[in-house]
PDB file of C-alpha atoms in Angstrom:
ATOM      1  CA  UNK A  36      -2.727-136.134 134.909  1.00 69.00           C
ATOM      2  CA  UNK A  37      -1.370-139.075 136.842  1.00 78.00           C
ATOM      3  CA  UNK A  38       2.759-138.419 137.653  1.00 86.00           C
ATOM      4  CA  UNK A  39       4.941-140.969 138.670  1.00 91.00           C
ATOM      5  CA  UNK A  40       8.356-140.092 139.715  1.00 93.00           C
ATOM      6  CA  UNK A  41      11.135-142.135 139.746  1.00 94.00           C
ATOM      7  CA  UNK A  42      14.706-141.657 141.541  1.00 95.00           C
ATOM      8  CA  UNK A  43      17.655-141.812 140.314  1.00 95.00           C
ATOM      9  CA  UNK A  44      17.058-142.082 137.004  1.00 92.00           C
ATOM     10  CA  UNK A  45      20.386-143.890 136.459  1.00 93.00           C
ATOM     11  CA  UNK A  46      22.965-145.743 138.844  1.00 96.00           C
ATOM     12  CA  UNK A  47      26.391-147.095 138.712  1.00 96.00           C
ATOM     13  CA  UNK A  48      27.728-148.871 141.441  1.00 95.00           C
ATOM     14  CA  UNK A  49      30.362-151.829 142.343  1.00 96.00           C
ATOM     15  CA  UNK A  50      29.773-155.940 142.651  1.00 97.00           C
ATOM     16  CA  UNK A  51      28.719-156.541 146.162  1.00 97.00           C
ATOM     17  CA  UNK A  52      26.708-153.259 146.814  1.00 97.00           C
ATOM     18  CA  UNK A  53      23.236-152.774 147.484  1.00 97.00           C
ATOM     19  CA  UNK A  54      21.100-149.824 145.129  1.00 97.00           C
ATOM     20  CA  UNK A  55      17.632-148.505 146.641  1.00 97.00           C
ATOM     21  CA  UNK A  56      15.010-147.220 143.565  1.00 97.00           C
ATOM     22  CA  UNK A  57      12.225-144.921 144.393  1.00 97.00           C
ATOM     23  CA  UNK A  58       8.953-144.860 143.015  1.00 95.00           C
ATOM     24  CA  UNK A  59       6.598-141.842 144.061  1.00 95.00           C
ATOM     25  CA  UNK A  60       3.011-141.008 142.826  1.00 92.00           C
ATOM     26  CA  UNK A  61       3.077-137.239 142.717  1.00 92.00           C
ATOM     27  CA  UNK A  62      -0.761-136.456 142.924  1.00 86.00           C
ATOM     28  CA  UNK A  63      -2.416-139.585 143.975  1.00 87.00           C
ATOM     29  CA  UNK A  64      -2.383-142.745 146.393  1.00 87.00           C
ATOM     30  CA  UNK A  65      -1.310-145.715 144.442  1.00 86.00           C
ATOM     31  CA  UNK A  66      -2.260-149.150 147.079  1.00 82.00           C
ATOM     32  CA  UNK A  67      -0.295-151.248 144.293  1.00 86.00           C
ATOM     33  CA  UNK A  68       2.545-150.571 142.082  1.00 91.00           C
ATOM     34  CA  UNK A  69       4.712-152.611 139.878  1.00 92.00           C
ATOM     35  CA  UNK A  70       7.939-152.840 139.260  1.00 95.00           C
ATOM     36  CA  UNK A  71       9.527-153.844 135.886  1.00 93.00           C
ATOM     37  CA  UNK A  72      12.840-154.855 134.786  1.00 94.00           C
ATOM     38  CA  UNK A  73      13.778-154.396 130.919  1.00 88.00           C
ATOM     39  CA  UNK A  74      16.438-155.657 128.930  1.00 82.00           C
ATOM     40  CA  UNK A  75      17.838-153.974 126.113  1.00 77.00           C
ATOM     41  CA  UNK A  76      15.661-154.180 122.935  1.00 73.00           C
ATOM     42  CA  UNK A  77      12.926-156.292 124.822  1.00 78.00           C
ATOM     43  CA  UNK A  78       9.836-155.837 126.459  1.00 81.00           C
ATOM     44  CA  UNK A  79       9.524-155.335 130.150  1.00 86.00           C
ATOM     45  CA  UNK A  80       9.152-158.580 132.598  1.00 89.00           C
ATOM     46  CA  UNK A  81       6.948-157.871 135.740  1.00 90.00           C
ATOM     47  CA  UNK A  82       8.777-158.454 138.626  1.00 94.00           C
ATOM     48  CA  UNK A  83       6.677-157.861 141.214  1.00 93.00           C
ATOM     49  CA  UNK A  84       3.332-156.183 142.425  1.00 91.00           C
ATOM     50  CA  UNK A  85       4.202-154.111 145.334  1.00 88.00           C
ATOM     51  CA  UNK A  86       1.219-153.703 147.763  1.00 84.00           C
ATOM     52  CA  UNK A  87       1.107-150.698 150.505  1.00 84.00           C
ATOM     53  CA  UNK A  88       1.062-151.929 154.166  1.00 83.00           C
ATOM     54  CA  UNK A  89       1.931-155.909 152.900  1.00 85.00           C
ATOM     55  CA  UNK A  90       4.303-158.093 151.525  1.00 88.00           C
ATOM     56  CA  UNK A  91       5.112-157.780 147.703  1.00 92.00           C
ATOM     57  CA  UNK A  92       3.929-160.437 145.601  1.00 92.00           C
ATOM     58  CA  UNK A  93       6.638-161.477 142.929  1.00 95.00           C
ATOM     59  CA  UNK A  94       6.851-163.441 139.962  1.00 92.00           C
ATOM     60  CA  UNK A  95       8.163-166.890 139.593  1.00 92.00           C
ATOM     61  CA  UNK A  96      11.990-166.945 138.594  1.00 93.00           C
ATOM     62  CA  UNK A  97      12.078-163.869 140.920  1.00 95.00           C
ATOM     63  CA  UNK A  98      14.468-163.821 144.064  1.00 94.00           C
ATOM     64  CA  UNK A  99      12.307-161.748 146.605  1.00 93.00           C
ATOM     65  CA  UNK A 100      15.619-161.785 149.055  1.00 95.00           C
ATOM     66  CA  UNK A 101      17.552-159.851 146.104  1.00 96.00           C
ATOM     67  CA  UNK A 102      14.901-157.773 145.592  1.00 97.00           C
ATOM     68  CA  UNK A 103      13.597-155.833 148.142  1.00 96.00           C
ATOM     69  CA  UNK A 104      10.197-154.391 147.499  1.00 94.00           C
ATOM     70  CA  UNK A 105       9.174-151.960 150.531  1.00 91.00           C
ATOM     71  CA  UNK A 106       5.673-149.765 149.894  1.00 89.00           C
ATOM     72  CA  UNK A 107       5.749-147.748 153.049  1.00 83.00           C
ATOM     73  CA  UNK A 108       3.223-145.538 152.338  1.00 89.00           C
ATOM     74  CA  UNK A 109       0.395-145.020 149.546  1.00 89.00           C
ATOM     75  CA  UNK A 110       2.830-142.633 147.365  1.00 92.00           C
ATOM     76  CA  UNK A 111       6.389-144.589 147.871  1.00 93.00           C
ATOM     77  CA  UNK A 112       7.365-147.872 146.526  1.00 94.00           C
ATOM     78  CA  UNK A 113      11.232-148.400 146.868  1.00 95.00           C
ATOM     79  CA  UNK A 114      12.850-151.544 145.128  1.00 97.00           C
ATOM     80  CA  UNK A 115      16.236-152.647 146.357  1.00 97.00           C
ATOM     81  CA  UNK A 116      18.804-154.326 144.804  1.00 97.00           C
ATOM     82  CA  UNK A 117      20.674-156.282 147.191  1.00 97.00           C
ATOM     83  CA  UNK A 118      24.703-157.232 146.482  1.00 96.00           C
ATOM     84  CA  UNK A 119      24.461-156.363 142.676  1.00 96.00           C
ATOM     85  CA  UNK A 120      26.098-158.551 140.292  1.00 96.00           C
ATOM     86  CA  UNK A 121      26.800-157.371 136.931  1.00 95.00           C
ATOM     87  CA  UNK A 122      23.952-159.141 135.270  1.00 94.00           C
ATOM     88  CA  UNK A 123      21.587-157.358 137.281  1.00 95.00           C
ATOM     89  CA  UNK A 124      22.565-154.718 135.183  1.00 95.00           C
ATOM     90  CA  UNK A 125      19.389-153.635 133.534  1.00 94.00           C
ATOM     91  CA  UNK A 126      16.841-151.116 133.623  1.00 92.00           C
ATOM     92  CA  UNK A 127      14.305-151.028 135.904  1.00 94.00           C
ATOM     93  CA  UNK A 128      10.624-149.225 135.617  1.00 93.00           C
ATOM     94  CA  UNK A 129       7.890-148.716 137.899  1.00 93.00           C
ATOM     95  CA  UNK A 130       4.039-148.070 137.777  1.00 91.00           C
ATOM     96  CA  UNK A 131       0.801-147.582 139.201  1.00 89.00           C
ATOM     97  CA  UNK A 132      -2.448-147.078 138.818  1.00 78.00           C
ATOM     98  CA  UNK A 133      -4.668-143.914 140.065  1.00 73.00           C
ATOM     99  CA  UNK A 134      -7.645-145.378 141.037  1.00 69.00           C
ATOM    100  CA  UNK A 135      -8.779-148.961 140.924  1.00 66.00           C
ATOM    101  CA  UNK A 136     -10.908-148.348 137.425  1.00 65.00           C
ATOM    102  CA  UNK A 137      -8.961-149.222 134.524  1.00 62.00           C
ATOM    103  CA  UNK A 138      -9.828-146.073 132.627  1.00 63.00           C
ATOM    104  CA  UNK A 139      -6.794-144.529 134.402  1.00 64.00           C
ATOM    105  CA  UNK A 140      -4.730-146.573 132.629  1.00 69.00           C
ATOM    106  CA  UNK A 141      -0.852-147.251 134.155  1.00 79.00           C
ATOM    107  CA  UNK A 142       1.417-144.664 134.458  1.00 85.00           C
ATOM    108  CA  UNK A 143       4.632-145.242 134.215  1.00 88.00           C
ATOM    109  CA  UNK A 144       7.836-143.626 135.647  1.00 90.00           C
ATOM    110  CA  UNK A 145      10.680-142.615 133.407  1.00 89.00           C
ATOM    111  CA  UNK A 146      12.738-146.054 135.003  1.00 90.00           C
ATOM    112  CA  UNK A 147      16.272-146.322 136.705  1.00 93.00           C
ATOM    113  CA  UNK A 148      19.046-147.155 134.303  1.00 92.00           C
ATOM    114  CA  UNK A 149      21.202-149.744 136.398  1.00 95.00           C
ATOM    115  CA  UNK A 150      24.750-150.502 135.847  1.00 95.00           C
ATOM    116  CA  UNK A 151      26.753-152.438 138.149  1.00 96.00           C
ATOM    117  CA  UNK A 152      30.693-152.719 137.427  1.00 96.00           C
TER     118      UNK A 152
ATOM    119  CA  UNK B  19      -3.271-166.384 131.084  1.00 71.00           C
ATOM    120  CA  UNK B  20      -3.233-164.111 128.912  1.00 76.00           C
ATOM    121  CA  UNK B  21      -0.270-163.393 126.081  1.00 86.00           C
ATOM    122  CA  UNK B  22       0.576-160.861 123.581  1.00 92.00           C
ATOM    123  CA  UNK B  23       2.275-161.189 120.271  1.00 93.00           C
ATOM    124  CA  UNK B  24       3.628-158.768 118.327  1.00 94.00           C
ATOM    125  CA  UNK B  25       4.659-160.190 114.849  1.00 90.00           C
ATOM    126  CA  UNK B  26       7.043-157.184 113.700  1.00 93.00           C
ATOM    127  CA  UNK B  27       9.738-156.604 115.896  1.00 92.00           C
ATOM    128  CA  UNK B  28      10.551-153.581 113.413  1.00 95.00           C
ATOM    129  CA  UNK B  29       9.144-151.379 111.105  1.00 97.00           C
ATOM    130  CA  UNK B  30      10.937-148.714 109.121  1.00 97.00           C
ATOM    131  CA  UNK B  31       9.018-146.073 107.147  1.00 97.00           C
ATOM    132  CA  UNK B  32       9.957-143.050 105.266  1.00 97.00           C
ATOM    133  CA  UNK B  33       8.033-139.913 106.544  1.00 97.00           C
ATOM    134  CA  UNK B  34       4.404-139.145 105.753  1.00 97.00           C
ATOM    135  CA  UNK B  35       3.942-142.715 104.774  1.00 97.00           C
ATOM    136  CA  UNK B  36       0.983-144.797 106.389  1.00 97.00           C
ATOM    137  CA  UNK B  37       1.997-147.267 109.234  1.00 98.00           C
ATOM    138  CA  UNK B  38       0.659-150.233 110.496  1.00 97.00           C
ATOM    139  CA  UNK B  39       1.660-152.026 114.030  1.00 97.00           C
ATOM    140  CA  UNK B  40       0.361-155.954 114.260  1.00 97.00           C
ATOM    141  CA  UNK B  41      -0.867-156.917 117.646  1.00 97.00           C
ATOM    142  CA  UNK B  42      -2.224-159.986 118.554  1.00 96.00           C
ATOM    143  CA  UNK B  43      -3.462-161.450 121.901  1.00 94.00           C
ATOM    144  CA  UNK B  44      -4.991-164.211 123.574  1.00 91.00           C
ATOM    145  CA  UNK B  45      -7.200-164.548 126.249  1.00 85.00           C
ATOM    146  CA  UNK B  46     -10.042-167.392 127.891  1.00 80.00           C
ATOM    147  CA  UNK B  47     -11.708-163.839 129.350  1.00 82.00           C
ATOM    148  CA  UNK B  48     -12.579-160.353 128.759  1.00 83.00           C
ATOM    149  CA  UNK B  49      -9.851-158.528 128.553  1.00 86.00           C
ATOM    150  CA  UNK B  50      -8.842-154.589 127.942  1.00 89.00           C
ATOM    151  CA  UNK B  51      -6.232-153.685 125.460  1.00 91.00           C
ATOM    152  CA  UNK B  52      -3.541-151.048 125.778  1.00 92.00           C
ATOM    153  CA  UNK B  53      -0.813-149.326 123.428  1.00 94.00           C
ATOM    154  CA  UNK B  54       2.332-147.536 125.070  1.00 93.00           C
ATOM    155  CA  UNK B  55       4.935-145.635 123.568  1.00 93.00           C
ATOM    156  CA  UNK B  56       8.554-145.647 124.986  1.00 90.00           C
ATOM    157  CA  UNK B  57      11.176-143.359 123.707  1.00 88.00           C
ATOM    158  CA  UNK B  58      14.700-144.074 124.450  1.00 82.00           C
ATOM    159  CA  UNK B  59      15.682-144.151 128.116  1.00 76.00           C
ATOM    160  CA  UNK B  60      11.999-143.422 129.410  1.00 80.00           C
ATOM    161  CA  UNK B  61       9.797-144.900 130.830  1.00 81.00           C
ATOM    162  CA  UNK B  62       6.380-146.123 129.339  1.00 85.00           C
ATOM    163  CA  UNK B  63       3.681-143.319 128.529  1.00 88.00           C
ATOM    164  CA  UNK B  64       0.115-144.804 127.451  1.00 87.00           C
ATOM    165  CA  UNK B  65      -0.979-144.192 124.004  1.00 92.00           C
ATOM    166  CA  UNK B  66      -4.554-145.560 123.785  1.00 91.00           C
ATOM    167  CA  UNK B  67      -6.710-148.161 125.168  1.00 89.00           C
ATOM    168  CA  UNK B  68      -9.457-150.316 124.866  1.00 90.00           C
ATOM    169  CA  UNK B  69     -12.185-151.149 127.660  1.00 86.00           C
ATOM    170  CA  UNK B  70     -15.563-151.651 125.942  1.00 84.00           C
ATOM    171  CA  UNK B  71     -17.604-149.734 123.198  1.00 87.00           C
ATOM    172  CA  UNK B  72     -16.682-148.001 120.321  1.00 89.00           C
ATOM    173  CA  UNK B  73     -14.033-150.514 119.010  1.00 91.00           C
ATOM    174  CA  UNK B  74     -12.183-148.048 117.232  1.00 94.00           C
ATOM    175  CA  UNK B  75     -10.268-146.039 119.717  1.00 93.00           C
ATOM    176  CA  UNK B  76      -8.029-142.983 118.867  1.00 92.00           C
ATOM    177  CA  UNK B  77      -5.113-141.121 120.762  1.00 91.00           C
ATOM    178  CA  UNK B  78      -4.622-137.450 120.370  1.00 83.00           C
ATOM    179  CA  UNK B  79      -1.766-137.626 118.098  1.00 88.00           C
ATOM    180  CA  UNK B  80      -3.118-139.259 115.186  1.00 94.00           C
ATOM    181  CA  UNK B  81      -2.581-142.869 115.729  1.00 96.00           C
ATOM    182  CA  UNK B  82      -6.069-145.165 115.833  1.00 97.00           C
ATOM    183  CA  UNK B  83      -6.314-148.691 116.723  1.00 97.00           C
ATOM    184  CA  UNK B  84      -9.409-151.078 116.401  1.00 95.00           C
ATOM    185  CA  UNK B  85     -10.599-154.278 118.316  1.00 94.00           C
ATOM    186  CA  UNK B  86     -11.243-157.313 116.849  1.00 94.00           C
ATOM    187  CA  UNK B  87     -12.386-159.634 118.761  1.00 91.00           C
ATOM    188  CA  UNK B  88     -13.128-162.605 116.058  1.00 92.00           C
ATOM    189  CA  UNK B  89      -9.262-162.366 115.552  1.00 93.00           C
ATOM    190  CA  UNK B  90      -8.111-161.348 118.287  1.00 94.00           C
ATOM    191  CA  UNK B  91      -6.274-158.373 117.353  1.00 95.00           C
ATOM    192  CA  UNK B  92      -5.385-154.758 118.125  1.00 97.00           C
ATOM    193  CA  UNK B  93      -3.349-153.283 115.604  1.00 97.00           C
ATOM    194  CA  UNK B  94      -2.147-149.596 115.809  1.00 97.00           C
ATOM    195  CA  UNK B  95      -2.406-147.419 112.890  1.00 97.00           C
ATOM    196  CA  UNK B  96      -1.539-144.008 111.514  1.00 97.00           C
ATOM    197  CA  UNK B  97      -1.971-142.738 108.044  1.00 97.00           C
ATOM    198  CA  UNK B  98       1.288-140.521 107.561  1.00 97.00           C
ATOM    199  CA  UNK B  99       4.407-140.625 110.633  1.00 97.00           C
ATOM    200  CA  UNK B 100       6.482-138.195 111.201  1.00 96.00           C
ATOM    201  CA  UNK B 101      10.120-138.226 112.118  1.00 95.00           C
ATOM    202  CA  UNK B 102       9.106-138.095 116.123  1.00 94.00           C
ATOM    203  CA  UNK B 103       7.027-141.118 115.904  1.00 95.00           C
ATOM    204  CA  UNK B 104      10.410-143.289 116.219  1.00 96.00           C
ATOM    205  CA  UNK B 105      10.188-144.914 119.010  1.00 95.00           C
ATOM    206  CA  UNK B 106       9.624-148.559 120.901  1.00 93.00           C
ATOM    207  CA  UNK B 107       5.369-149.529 120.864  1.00 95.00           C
ATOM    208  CA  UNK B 108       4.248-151.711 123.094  1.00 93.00           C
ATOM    209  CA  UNK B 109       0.807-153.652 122.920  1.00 94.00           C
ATOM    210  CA  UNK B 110      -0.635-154.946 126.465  1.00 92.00           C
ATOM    211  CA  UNK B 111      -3.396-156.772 127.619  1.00 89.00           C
ATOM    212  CA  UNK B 112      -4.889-157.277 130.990  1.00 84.00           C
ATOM    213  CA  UNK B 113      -7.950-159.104 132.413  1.00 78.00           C
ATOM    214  CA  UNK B 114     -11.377-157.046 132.527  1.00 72.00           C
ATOM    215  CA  UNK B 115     -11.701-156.406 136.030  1.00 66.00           C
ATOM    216  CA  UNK B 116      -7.670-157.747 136.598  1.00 66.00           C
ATOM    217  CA  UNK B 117      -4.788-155.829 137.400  1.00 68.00           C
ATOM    218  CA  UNK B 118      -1.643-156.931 135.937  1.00 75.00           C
ATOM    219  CA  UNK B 119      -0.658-155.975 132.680  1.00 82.00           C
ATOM    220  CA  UNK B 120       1.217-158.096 129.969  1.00 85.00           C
ATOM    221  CA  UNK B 121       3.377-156.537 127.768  1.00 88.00           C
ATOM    222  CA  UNK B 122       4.329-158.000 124.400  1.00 91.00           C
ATOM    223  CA  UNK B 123       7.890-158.212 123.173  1.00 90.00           C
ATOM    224  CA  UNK B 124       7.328-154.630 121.741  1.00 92.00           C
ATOM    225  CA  UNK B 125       7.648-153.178 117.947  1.00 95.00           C
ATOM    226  CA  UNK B 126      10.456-150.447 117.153  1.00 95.00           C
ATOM    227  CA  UNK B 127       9.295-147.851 114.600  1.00 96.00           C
ATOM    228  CA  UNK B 128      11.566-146.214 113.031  1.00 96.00           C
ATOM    229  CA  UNK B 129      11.492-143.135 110.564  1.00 97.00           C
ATOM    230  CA  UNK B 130      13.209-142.121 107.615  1.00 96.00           C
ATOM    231  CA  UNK B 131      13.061-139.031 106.403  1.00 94.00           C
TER     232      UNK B 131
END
């Protein structure tokens, strides 16, 4: 089936610093991915839809120039978190979809646990 | 726009018993219905879903969950959990056709043995 990798799977870094998340389909092209962010014990809030070749299209409340959404190619989505602040602590979860039917279903990547100090 | 409501933020059960997860949704179109699983520190993996037909659907490890559409519901079932069934459910929803998924706020099951 459908594999979506994610990299690192968790991250600690100081106030002020930038973090870069991968996002990788394994064996397919994903044109659109989406990236998540999660709080503890809630569900997850769409951040963004991150389209290949374009611009990413991001949610309201959202601040695109914090997060950097760059989908290179069909297989790599990166989301970067730009001067961290401690309440951007969170953890953060990708997807895509093979295909454009929605038999495929999402799949999901096992997220990026985010802690900035 | 679509939304999602899931009524029980948690559920404990002792082993074997039956289990029932309440989903509700609402939607001015078509929509198709999804149920993921997260265990802790994963990501999301996708349990069953609903796109049209048969409005019972079923997942390979035992859990079933039927569409309503009168009441706009989608509740997961499973007649007797086991310990490994603890874990965080999520219902979603997404436009027929659409391609962003919401999530509701997500039910955590939780096992006793």
């Amino acid at each position: 089936g459908a594999v979506v990798s994610q990299h690192p799977s968790w991250v600690i870094c100081k106030s002020g610093t930038s973090v870069k998340i991968e996002c990788r389909s394994l064996d397919f092209q994903a044109t659109t991915m989406f990236w998540y962010r999660q709080f503890p014990k809630q569900s997850l809030m769409l951040m963004a839809t991150s389209n290949e070749g374009s611009k990413a299209t991001y949610e309201q409340g959202v601040e695109k120039d914090k997060f950097l959404i760059n989908h290179a190619s069909l297989t790599l989505s990166t989301l970067t978190v730009t001067s961290a602040h401690p309440e951007d602590s969170s953890f953060y979860i990708c997807s895509a979809r093979e295909g454009t039917s929605p038999n495929y279903g999402y799949t999901f990547g096992s997220g990026t646990r985010l802690t900035v100090v | 726009a679509q939304s999602v409501t899931q009524l029980d933020s948690q559920v404990p059960v002792f082993e074997e018993a039956p289990v029932e997860l309440r989903c509700n949704y609402s939607s001015s179109v078509s929509v198709y219905l999804f149920w993921y699983v997260q265990y802790p520190n994963q990501g999301l993996q996708l349990l069953l879903k609903y796109l049209s037909g048969s409005t019972l659907v079923e997942s390979i490890n035992g859990f079933e969950a039927e569409f309503n559409k009168s009441q706009t519901s989608f509740h997961l079932r499973k007649p007797s959990v086991h310990i490994s069934d603890t874990a965080e459910y999520f219902c979603a929803v997404s436009e027929s056709g659409g391609f962003k998924t919401i999530f509701g706020a997500g039910t955590r099951l939780f096992v006793k043995a």
